[in-house]
Amino acid sequence: FFPGTGDMFEVGSERGKYYSVNVPLKEGMDDLSYELVFCPIMEHVMSYFRPEAIVLQCGADSLANDRLGCFNLSIKGHGRCLEFMKKYNLPLMVLGGGGYTVRNVARCWAYETGVSLGMDIPNELPQSDYLEYFGPDFTLHPQVIAKHENANSREYLDSLVENMHRLLKMIEHAPSVQMQDVPEGFPEPEPIKSDKLDLKADPDI
């Protein structure tokens, strides 16, 4: 997203080497493609680092039609990352982040607040002093209008997952890292099935 950053091999340095994971995605990333890399890579991350708590930053600049971003994620697709991490049943702190189409940032974080609390939020927005900013549809989930062709082929995505797994294996050889057995009962989430994805373009954003 920021020029000159995010290379796959930016893995940290000195005592922090291999503690950083970067996944370089190309423009046009959609819901299904994002899930194909997010779920398996985060499974590997959780397996190797075995955290006792998670801090998840839910930046919204990956949503379709963001003023600066170049992805095609819907709000529901974005929220599936949060749903996936919740399945580990670990203490979870959810933060905001970037996002430059303000009405969609508000939509996204409202929806993901509901996801965090296990609540279903109606798609129709309630009356408020700010309702006019969410036209013309006045919904929580506007139609996604893809402005960028998805440049992430399945082969490319598979190679990312494979390479991330290889880099994470280097943790086993990092002298400052103490590896421990996985605690009994450590939760393993089931990947979200692709047939649950709403791949219909979601408007405005």
Short mmCIF file of C-alpha atoms in Angstrom, two decimals:
data_model
loop_
_atom_site.label_atom_id
_atom_site.label_comp_id
_atom_site.label_asym_id
_atom_site.label_seq_id
_atom_site.Cartn_x
_atom_site.Cartn_y
_atom_site.Cartn_z
CA PHE A 1 0.00 0.00 0.00
CA PHE A 2 2.82 2.36 0.88
CA PRO A 3 5.58 2.39 -1.76
CA GLY A 4 8.74 0.58 -0.77
CA THR A 5 7.17 -1.35 2.12
CA GLY A 6 5.50 -4.69 2.70
CA ASP A 7 7.92 -6.97 0.88
CA MET A 8 7.49 -10.66 1.65
CA PHE A 9 11.03 -10.84 3.00
CA GLU A 10 10.66 -7.97 5.49
CA VAL A 11 10.69 -10.36 8.41
CA GLY A 12 12.20 -8.20 11.14
CA SER A 13 15.81 -7.87 12.23
CA GLU A 14 18.19 -8.85 15.00
CA ARG A 15 16.31 -10.36 17.96
CA GLY A 16 13.03 -9.60 16.23
CA LYS A 17 13.90 -11.48 13.06
CA TYR A 18 11.06 -13.70 11.78
CA TYR A 19 8.57 -12.01 14.08
CA SER A 20 7.13 -9.98 11.20
CA VAL A 21 4.96 -11.39 8.40
CA ASN A 22 4.18 -9.40 5.25
CA VAL A 23 1.83 -10.66 2.56
CA PRO A 24 2.18 -8.61 -0.65
CA LEU A 25 -1.20 -8.53 -2.41
CA LYS A 26 -1.87 -7.07 -5.83
CA GLU A 27 -4.66 -4.67 -6.71
CA GLY A 28 -8.24 -5.79 -7.17
CA MET A 29 -8.30 -8.24 -4.23
CA ASP A 30 -11.86 -9.45 -3.68
CA ASP A 31 -13.59 -11.30 -0.82
CA LEU A 32 -12.91 -14.84 -1.96
CA SER A 33 -9.28 -14.19 -2.90
CA TYR A 34 -8.64 -12.49 0.43
CA GLU A 35 -10.07 -15.39 2.37
CA LEU A 36 -7.92 -17.83 0.40
CA VAL A 37 -4.77 -16.22 1.82
CA PHE A 38 -5.95 -14.79 5.15
CA CYS A 39 -7.33 -17.99 6.67
CA PRO A 40 -4.43 -20.41 5.97
CA ILE A 41 -1.74 -17.82 6.71
CA MET A 42 -3.32 -16.85 10.02
CA GLU A 43 -3.64 -20.54 10.90
CA HIS A 44 0.12 -20.86 10.40
CA VAL A 45 0.77 -17.66 12.38
CA MET A 46 -1.34 -18.86 15.29
CA SER A 47 0.31 -22.28 15.21
CA TYR A 48 3.85 -20.92 15.27
CA PHE A 49 3.45 -17.96 17.63
CA ARG A 50 0.79 -19.49 19.93
CA PRO A 51 -0.37 -16.18 21.36
CA GLU A 52 -2.35 -15.83 24.55
CA ALA A 53 -4.17 -12.76 23.21
CA ILE A 54 -4.79 -11.10 19.84
CA VAL A 55 -4.74 -7.43 18.82
CA LEU A 56 -6.50 -7.11 15.45
CA GLN A 57 -6.36 -3.86 13.51
CA CYS A 58 -9.32 -3.59 11.14
CA GLY A 59 -8.21 -0.85 8.77
CA ALA A 60 -10.89 -0.07 6.21
CA ASP A 61 -8.74 1.17 3.32
CA SER A 62 -9.02 -2.29 1.76
CA LEU A 63 -12.73 -1.76 1.08
CA ALA A 64 -13.88 -1.30 -2.49
CA ASN A 65 -14.00 2.30 -3.68
CA ASP A 66 -11.70 3.60 -0.96
CA ARG A 67 -10.21 6.93 -2.02
CA LEU A 68 -6.66 5.60 -1.70
CA GLY A 69 -6.97 1.81 -1.63
CA CYS A 70 -7.15 -0.43 -4.68
CA PHE A 71 -8.95 -3.54 -3.34
CA ASN A 72 -12.52 -4.72 -3.94
CA LEU A 73 -13.50 -6.05 -0.51
CA SER A 74 -17.09 -5.82 0.66
CA ILE A 75 -17.86 -4.94 4.26
CA LYS A 76 -19.01 -8.50 4.90
CA GLY A 77 -15.85 -9.89 3.33
CA HIS A 78 -13.77 -7.58 5.50
CA GLY A 79 -15.69 -8.71 8.57
CA ARG A 80 -15.04 -12.39 7.86
CA CYS A 81 -11.42 -11.85 8.95
CA LEU A 82 -12.71 -10.80 12.36
CA GLU A 83 -15.11 -13.75 12.43
CA PHE A 84 -12.22 -16.09 11.67
CA MET A 85 -9.99 -14.75 14.45
CA LYS A 86 -12.84 -14.88 16.96
CA LYS A 87 -12.98 -18.64 16.46
CA TYR A 88 -9.76 -19.03 18.45
CA ASN A 89 -11.61 -17.94 21.60
CA LEU A 90 -8.65 -15.92 22.86
CA PRO A 91 -8.78 -12.45 24.42
CA LEU A 92 -9.23 -10.16 21.42
CA MET A 93 -8.72 -6.40 21.16
CA VAL A 94 -10.18 -4.96 17.95
CA LEU A 95 -8.86 -1.63 16.69
CA GLY A 96 -9.72 0.65 13.80
CA GLY A 97 -7.14 1.89 11.31
CA GLY A 98 -6.99 3.44 7.87
CA GLY A 99 -9.90 4.17 5.56
CA TYR A 100 -10.45 7.20 3.36
CA THR A 101 -14.06 6.97 2.24
CA VAL A 102 -15.52 7.99 5.58
CA ARG A 103 -19.08 6.74 5.14
CA ASN A 104 -17.79 3.25 4.41
CA VAL A 105 -15.37 3.33 7.33
CA ALA A 106 -18.36 4.09 9.57
CA ARG A 107 -20.35 1.26 7.98
CA CYS A 108 -17.49 -1.20 8.33
CA TRP A 109 -16.77 -0.48 11.98
CA ALA A 110 -20.46 -0.49 12.88
CA TYR A 111 -20.81 -3.90 11.25
CA GLU A 112 -17.67 -5.26 12.90
CA THR A 113 -18.77 -3.97 16.30
CA GLY A 114 -21.81 -6.16 15.76
CA VAL A 115 -19.60 -9.08 14.72
CA SER A 116 -17.49 -8.60 17.85
CA LEU A 117 -20.59 -8.71 20.04
CA GLY A 118 -22.27 -11.52 18.13
CA MET A 119 -25.11 -9.23 17.06
CA ASP A 120 -26.89 -8.99 13.71
CA ILE A 121 -27.30 -5.38 12.58
CA PRO A 122 -30.13 -4.57 10.13
CA ASN A 123 -29.00 -3.57 6.66
CA GLU A 124 -31.33 -0.54 6.63
CA LEU A 125 -29.72 2.39 8.42
CA PRO A 126 -31.72 4.09 11.19
CA GLN A 127 -32.76 7.71 11.11
CA SER A 128 -30.05 10.08 12.32
CA ASP A 129 -28.59 13.52 11.68
CA TYR A 130 -26.03 11.90 9.38
CA LEU A 131 -28.27 9.66 7.29
CA GLU A 132 -27.94 11.89 4.21
CA TYR A 133 -24.25 10.99 3.95
CA PHE A 134 -25.12 7.35 3.26
CA GLY A 135 -27.29 7.87 0.19
CA PRO A 136 -28.53 6.94 -2.24
CA ASP A 137 -29.11 3.45 -0.78
CA PHE A 138 -28.99 4.24 2.97
CA THR A 139 -27.85 0.71 3.82
CA LEU A 140 -25.12 -0.85 5.91
CA HIS A 141 -23.93 -3.00 3.00
CA PRO A 142 -23.81 -0.96 -0.21
CA GLN A 143 -23.21 -2.67 -3.52
CA VAL A 144 -19.55 -3.24 -4.32
CA ILE A 145 -18.56 -1.68 -7.62
CA ALA A 146 -15.20 -3.17 -8.57
CA LYS A 147 -13.02 -0.45 -10.06
CA HIS A 148 -9.90 -2.62 -10.28
CA GLU A 149 -9.51 -5.95 -12.00
CA ASN A 150 -8.34 -8.67 -9.62
CA ALA A 151 -4.64 -9.15 -10.44
CA ASN A 152 -4.25 -11.93 -7.85
CA SER A 153 -4.37 -15.27 -9.66
CA ARG A 154 -5.05 -18.48 -7.73
CA GLU A 155 -1.49 -19.60 -8.48
CA TYR A 156 -0.12 -16.37 -7.02
CA LEU A 157 -2.25 -16.69 -3.89
CA ASP A 158 -1.20 -20.31 -3.38
CA SER A 159 2.46 -19.32 -3.72
CA LEU A 160 2.00 -16.63 -1.07
CA VAL A 161 0.57 -19.13 1.40
CA GLU A 162 3.39 -21.58 0.70
CA ASN A 163 6.11 -18.95 1.05
CA MET A 164 4.63 -17.56 4.26
CA HIS A 165 4.63 -21.06 5.71
CA ARG A 166 8.29 -21.51 4.78
CA LEU A 167 9.25 -18.21 6.41
CA LEU A 168 7.36 -19.06 9.58
CA LYS A 169 9.25 -22.34 9.81
CA MET A 170 12.41 -20.27 10.27
CA ILE A 171 11.16 -19.38 13.75
CA GLU A 172 12.17 -22.88 14.81
CA HIS A 173 15.78 -21.95 14.07
CA ALA A 174 15.75 -18.47 15.61
CA PRO A 175 17.88 -18.68 18.79
CA SER A 176 15.84 -16.08 20.70
CA VAL A 177 12.56 -17.93 20.24
CA GLN A 178 11.53 -20.53 22.79
CA MET A 179 9.17 -23.04 21.25
CA GLN A 180 6.59 -24.75 23.46
CA ASP A 181 4.13 -27.55 22.97
CA VAL A 182 0.71 -26.45 21.83
CA PRO A 183 -1.53 -26.32 24.94
CA GLU A 184 -4.09 -29.10 25.13
CA GLY A 185 -7.40 -27.90 23.74
CA PHE A 186 -5.85 -25.07 21.70
CA PRO A 187 -8.73 -24.12 19.37
CA GLU A 188 -8.44 -24.77 15.66
CA PRO A 189 -11.05 -22.79 13.70
CA GLU A 190 -12.78 -24.26 10.71
CA PRO A 191 -12.19 -22.25 7.51
CA ILE A 192 -15.23 -20.36 6.32
CA LYS A 193 -16.70 -22.24 3.39
CA SER A 194 -16.63 -20.40 0.10
CA ASP A 195 -20.32 -21.11 -0.46
CA LYS A 196 -21.06 -18.79 2.45
CA LEU A 197 -19.44 -15.89 0.66
CA ASP A 198 -21.73 -13.29 -0.80
CA LEU A 199 -19.83 -12.65 -4.00
CA LYS A 200 -22.46 -10.33 -5.45
CA ALA A 201 -21.11 -6.84 -5.88
CA ASP A 202 -22.13 -4.83 -2.71
CA PRO A 203 -23.08 -0.49 -4.25
CA ASP A 204 -21.49 2.85 -3.36
CA ILE A 205 -18.72 2.42 -0.97
#
